[in-house]
């Protein structure tokens, strides 16, 4: 079965600090999706990566996909309390796949 | 509204009761997905619709779970004779495209229905 490993499982940082969350698969992925989830809310789409070596940024969040398309990282620069939540990576294994399979998530706490 | 909506947001059921969860996807979105998210876990796929056709139901955990999307818009997930292990958040997502090669699988999620079975 497909599996995505996320690390760390939880992270507590001081406001203003940088942090990185990792997502690893044992198989080559077609697309890698980063979502953020707050308690009681649905998943908010952050970014999608599809090409090996691709990097995308939005505001203070940067996501990268390695050349083999098996590992992705999400980097947050100068963290803020608004960044707190659960970050989930999701993936589809082949072009035209329908369902996404997800990692277990990384819970981020930002201390003011 | 512009996003995916789900109702009810919270549902408490006694073991053995039937429940129905509703999803209103983004208008015009062809694809609709149901996921189950247990506490502390990522969402797990249940079933997928393209318009009114249920093309994949491989993730439904038992025959107590049934989903429909009769007019290709609103969808209902029904769980019969609920069990305690059914307690989870049920997420609905929609996607603009119908899938196929070179299509992005960007899915837009609703807020979920938190089901608690006592």
CSV table of C-alpha atoms in Angstrom, one decimal:
chain,number,residue,atom,x,y,z
A,1,UNK,CA,0.0,0.0,0.0
A,2,UNK,CA,1.1,3.5,-0.6
A,3,UNK,CA,2.6,5.3,2.4
A,4,UNK,CA,3.8,8.8,3.1
A,5,UNK,CA,6.0,9.3,6.1
A,6,UNK,CA,6.0,12.8,7.7
A,7,UNK,CA,8.5,14.1,10.1
A,8,UNK,CA,8.5,15.4,12.7
A,9,UNK,CA,5.1,14.3,14.1
A,10,UNK,CA,4.9,17.5,16.1
A,11,UNK,CA,6.9,20.7,16.3
A,12,UNK,CA,7.0,23.6,18.8
A,13,UNK,CA,8.9,26.7,17.7
A,14,UNK,CA,9.3,30.2,19.0
A,15,UNK,CA,7.7,32.9,16.9
A,16,UNK,CA,10.2,34.2,14.3
A,17,UNK,CA,12.1,30.9,14.0
A,18,UNK,CA,12.4,29.0,10.7
A,19,UNK,CA,11.3,25.4,10.5
A,20,UNK,CA,11.1,22.5,8.0
A,21,UNK,CA,8.7,19.6,7.7
A,22,UNK,CA,9.5,16.5,5.6
A,23,UNK,CA,7.4,14.1,3.6
A,24,UNK,CA,8.9,10.9,2.2
A,25,UNK,CA,7.6,8.1,0.0
A,26,UNK,CA,9.1,4.8,-0.9
A,27,UNK,CA,7.7,5.1,-4.4
A,28,UNK,CA,8.0,7.8,-7.1
A,29,UNK,CA,5.1,10.1,-7.0
A,30,UNK,CA,3.2,11.9,-9.8
A,31,UNK,CA,2.0,14.8,-7.8
A,32,UNK,CA,2.8,16.0,-4.2
A,33,UNK,CA,0.3,18.3,-2.4
A,34,UNK,CA,0.7,20.2,0.8
A,35,UNK,CA,-2.4,21.1,2.9
A,36,UNK,CA,-2.9,22.8,6.2
A,37,UNK,CA,-5.6,21.8,8.6
A,38,UNK,CA,-6.8,23.7,11.7
A,39,UNK,CA,-9.0,22.0,14.3
A,40,UNK,CA,-12.6,21.8,13.2
A,41,UNK,CA,-11.8,22.9,9.7
A,42,UNK,CA,-11.2,21.2,6.4
A,43,UNK,CA,-7.9,21.0,4.6
A,44,UNK,CA,-6.6,24.2,3.0
A,45,UNK,CA,-4.6,23.7,-0.2
A,46,UNK,CA,-1.1,25.3,0.0
A,47,UNK,CA,0.9,24.1,-3.0
A,48,UNK,CA,1.3,21.3,-5.5
A,49,UNK,CA,4.6,20.0,-6.9
A,50,UNK,CA,4.8,17.9,-10.0
A,51,UNK,CA,8.2,18.1,-11.4
A,52,UNK,CA,11.4,16.7,-10.0
A,53,UNK,CA,13.5,19.5,-8.5
A,54,UNK,CA,10.5,21.8,-8.4
A,55,UNK,CA,10.3,24.5,-5.8
A,56,UNK,CA,7.4,26.8,-5.1
A,57,UNK,CA,6.9,29.7,-2.6
A,58,UNK,CA,3.9,31.5,-1.3
A,59,UNK,CA,4.5,34.3,1.2
A,60,UNK,CA,6.8,32.7,3.8
A,61,UNK,CA,6.2,29.1,2.9
A,62,UNK,CA,8.5,27.2,0.4
A,63,UNK,CA,7.9,23.7,-0.8
A,64,UNK,CA,10.4,21.6,-2.7
A,65,UNK,CA,10.2,18.2,-4.4
A,66,UNK,CA,13.4,16.2,-4.9
A,67,UNK,CA,14.7,15.0,-8.3
A,68,UNK,CA,13.5,11.5,-7.7
A,69,UNK,CA,10.0,12.8,-6.7
A,70,UNK,CA,10.1,10.7,-3.5
A,71,UNK,CA,10.7,13.4,-1.0
A,72,UNK,CA,9.3,16.8,-0.3
A,73,UNK,CA,10.0,19.5,2.3
A,74,UNK,CA,8.0,22.4,3.5
A,75,UNK,CA,9.9,25.3,4.9
A,76,UNK,CA,8.4,28.2,6.9
A,77,UNK,CA,10.5,31.3,7.3
A,78,UNK,CA,10.0,33.6,10.3
A,79,UNK,CA,7.1,31.6,11.7
A,80,UNK,CA,4.0,33.4,13.1
A,81,UNK,CA,1.2,32.2,15.3
A,82,UNK,CA,-1.0,32.1,12.2
A,83,UNK,CA,1.2,29.3,10.9
A,84,UNK,CA,0.1,27.0,13.7
A,85,UNK,CA,-1.9,23.9,12.6
A,86,UNK,CA,-1.5,20.5,11.1
A,87,UNK,CA,0.4,20.2,7.9
A,88,UNK,CA,-0.4,17.3,5.7
A,89,UNK,CA,1.3,16.0,2.6
A,90,UNK,CA,-0.8,14.2,0.0
A,91,UNK,CA,0.1,12.5,-3.2
A,92,UNK,CA,-1.1,10.7,-6.2
A,93,UNK,CA,1.0,7.9,-7.5
A,94,UNK,CA,0.2,8.0,-11.2
A,95,UNK,CA,-1.2,10.4,-13.8
A,96,UNK,CA,-5.0,10.3,-13.8
A,97,UNK,CA,-5.2,8.8,-10.3
A,98,UNK,CA,-8.2,10.0,-8.4
A,99,UNK,CA,-7.8,9.6,-4.7
A,100,UNK,CA,-5.0,11.2,-2.8
A,101,UNK,CA,-3.2,9.3,-0.1
A,102,UNK,CA,-1.9,11.3,2.9
A,103,UNK,CA,0.7,11.3,5.5
A,104,UNK,CA,-0.2,11.4,9.2
A,105,UNK,CA,0.5,15.1,9.5
A,106,UNK,CA,2.8,17.3,11.4
A,107,UNK,CA,1.3,19.4,14.2
A,108,UNK,CA,3.0,22.8,14.4
A,109,UNK,CA,2.7,25.1,17.5
A,110,UNK,CA,4.1,28.6,17.3
A,111,UNK,CA,4.8,30.2,20.7
A,112,UNK,CA,4.4,34.0,20.7
B,1,UNK,CA,-20.9,30.0,-1.1
B,2,UNK,CA,-17.7,29.6,-3.0
B,3,UNK,CA,-16.3,26.6,-1.1
B,4,UNK,CA,-17.3,23.0,-0.3
B,5,UNK,CA,-19.9,22.8,2.5
B,6,UNK,CA,-20.9,19.9,4.6
B,7,UNK,CA,-23.7,19.2,7.1
B,8,UNK,CA,-24.1,18.5,9.8
B,9,UNK,CA,-20.8,19.7,11.2
B,10,UNK,CA,-21.2,17.4,14.3
B,11,UNK,CA,-23.2,14.3,14.7
B,12,UNK,CA,-23.6,12.1,17.7
B,13,UNK,CA,-25.2,8.7,17.1
B,14,UNK,CA,-26.0,5.8,19.3
B,15,UNK,CA,-24.5,2.5,18.2
B,16,UNK,CA,-26.8,0.9,15.7
B,17,UNK,CA,-28.3,4.1,14.4
B,18,UNK,CA,-28.2,5.1,10.7
B,19,UNK,CA,-26.6,8.4,9.8
B,20,UNK,CA,-26.6,10.5,6.6
B,21,UNK,CA,-23.9,13.1,5.9
B,22,UNK,CA,-24.3,15.7,3.2
B,23,UNK,CA,-21.8,17.4,0.9
B,24,UNK,CA,-22.3,20.4,-1.3
B,25,UNK,CA,-19.4,20.6,-3.7
B,26,UNK,CA,-18.2,23.7,-5.5
B,27,UNK,CA,-20.6,24.5,-8.2
B,28,UNK,CA,-19.5,23.0,-11.5
B,29,UNK,CA,-17.0,20.7,-10.1
B,30,UNK,CA,-17.1,17.3,-11.8
B,31,UNK,CA,-15.4,15.1,-9.3
B,32,UNK,CA,-16.4,14.5,-5.7
B,33,UNK,CA,-14.5,12.5,-3.1
B,34,UNK,CA,-15.2,11.3,0.4
B,35,UNK,CA,-12.5,10.7,2.9
B,36,UNK,CA,-12.4,9.4,6.5
B,37,UNK,CA,-10.0,10.9,9.0
B,38,UNK,CA,-9.5,9.2,12.3
B,39,UNK,CA,-8.1,11.1,15.2
B,40,UNK,CA,-4.4,11.9,14.7
B,41,UNK,CA,-4.3,10.4,11.2
B,42,UNK,CA,-4.4,11.7,7.7
B,43,UNK,CA,-7.5,11.4,5.6
B,44,UNK,CA,-8.2,8.0,4.0
B,45,UNK,CA,-10.0,7.7,0.7
B,46,UNK,CA,-13.5,6.2,0.8
B,47,UNK,CA,-15.1,6.8,-2.6
B,48,UNK,CA,-15.0,8.9,-5.8
B,49,UNK,CA,-17.7,10.3,-8.1
B,50,UNK,CA,-17.4,11.7,-11.6
B,51,UNK,CA,-20.7,13.6,-12.1
B,52,UNK,CA,-23.3,11.1,-10.9
B,53,UNK,CA,-21.3,8.0,-11.6
B,54,UNK,CA,-19.5,6.3,-8.6
B,55,UNK,CA,-16.3,5.3,-10.3
B,56,UNK,CA,-14.4,4.1,-7.3
B,57,UNK,CA,-15.7,2.8,-4.0
B,58,UNK,CA,-12.7,0.7,-3.1
B,59,UNK,CA,-12.1,2.6,0.2
B,60,UNK,CA,-15.5,2.0,1.7
B,61,UNK,CA,-14.7,-0.1,4.8
B,62,UNK,CA,-17.9,-2.2,4.8
B,63,UNK,CA,-21.2,-2.7,3.1
B,64,UNK,CA,-22.7,-0.5,5.9
B,65,UNK,CA,-21.2,2.5,4.0
B,66,UNK,CA,-23.1,3.8,1.0
B,67,UNK,CA,-22.6,7.0,-1.0
B,68,UNK,CA,-24.7,8.6,-3.8
B,69,UNK,CA,-24.6,11.6,-6.0
B,70,UNK,CA,-27.8,11.2,-8.0
B,71,UNK,CA,-27.8,14.5,-9.9
B,72,UNK,CA,-24.1,15.0,-10.1
B,73,UNK,CA,-24.0,17.7,-7.5
B,74,UNK,CA,-24.9,17.2,-3.9
B,75,UNK,CA,-23.6,13.9,-2.4
B,76,UNK,CA,-24.7,11.9,0.6
B,77,UNK,CA,-22.7,9.4,2.6
B,78,UNK,CA,-24.8,7.1,4.6
B,79,UNK,CA,-23.6,4.8,7.3
B,80,UNK,CA,-26.0,2.1,8.5
B,81,UNK,CA,-26.0,0.4,11.9
B,82,UNK,CA,-23.1,2.7,13.1
B,83,UNK,CA,-20.3,1.2,15.2
B,84,UNK,CA,-17.9,2.9,17.5
B,85,UNK,CA,-15.1,2.4,15.1
B,86,UNK,CA,-17.0,4.6,12.6
B,87,UNK,CA,-16.3,7.6,14.9
B,88,UNK,CA,-14.1,10.0,12.8
B,89,UNK,CA,-14.2,13.1,10.7
B,90,UNK,CA,-15.7,12.6,7.3
B,91,UNK,CA,-14.3,15.0,4.7
B,92,UNK,CA,-15.8,15.8,1.3
B,93,UNK,CA,-13.6,17.2,-1.5
B,94,UNK,CA,-14.4,18.3,-5.0
B,95,UNK,CA,-12.2,18.8,-8.0
B,96,UNK,CA,-13.0,20.9,-11.1
B,97,UNK,CA,-11.9,18.3,-13.6
B,98,UNK,CA,-13.0,14.8,-14.3
B,99,UNK,CA,-9.5,13.3,-14.1
B,100,UNK,CA,-7.4,11.7,-16.7
B,101,UNK,CA,-3.9,12.1,-17.8
B,102,UNK,CA,-2.1,15.5,-17.3
B,103,UNK,CA,-4.9,16.7,-15.1
B,104,UNK,CA,-4.1,18.2,-11.7
B,105,UNK,CA,-5.5,16.5,-8.8
B,106,UNK,CA,-6.0,19.6,-6.8
B,107,UNK,CA,-8.9,18.9,-4.5
B,108,UNK,CA,-10.9,21.4,-2.4
B,109,UNK,CA,-12.0,20.2,1.0
B,110,UNK,CA,-15.0,21.0,3.1
B,111,UNK,CA,-14.9,21.5,6.9
B,112,UNK,CA,-15.9,17.9,7.6
B,113,UNK,CA,-18.5,16.2,9.7
B,114,UNK,CA,-17.3,15.0,13.0
B,115,UNK,CA,-19.2,11.7,13.8
B,116,UNK,CA,-19.2,10.3,17.3
B,117,UNK,CA,-20.8,7.0,17.9
B,118,UNK,CA,-21.6,6.2,21.5
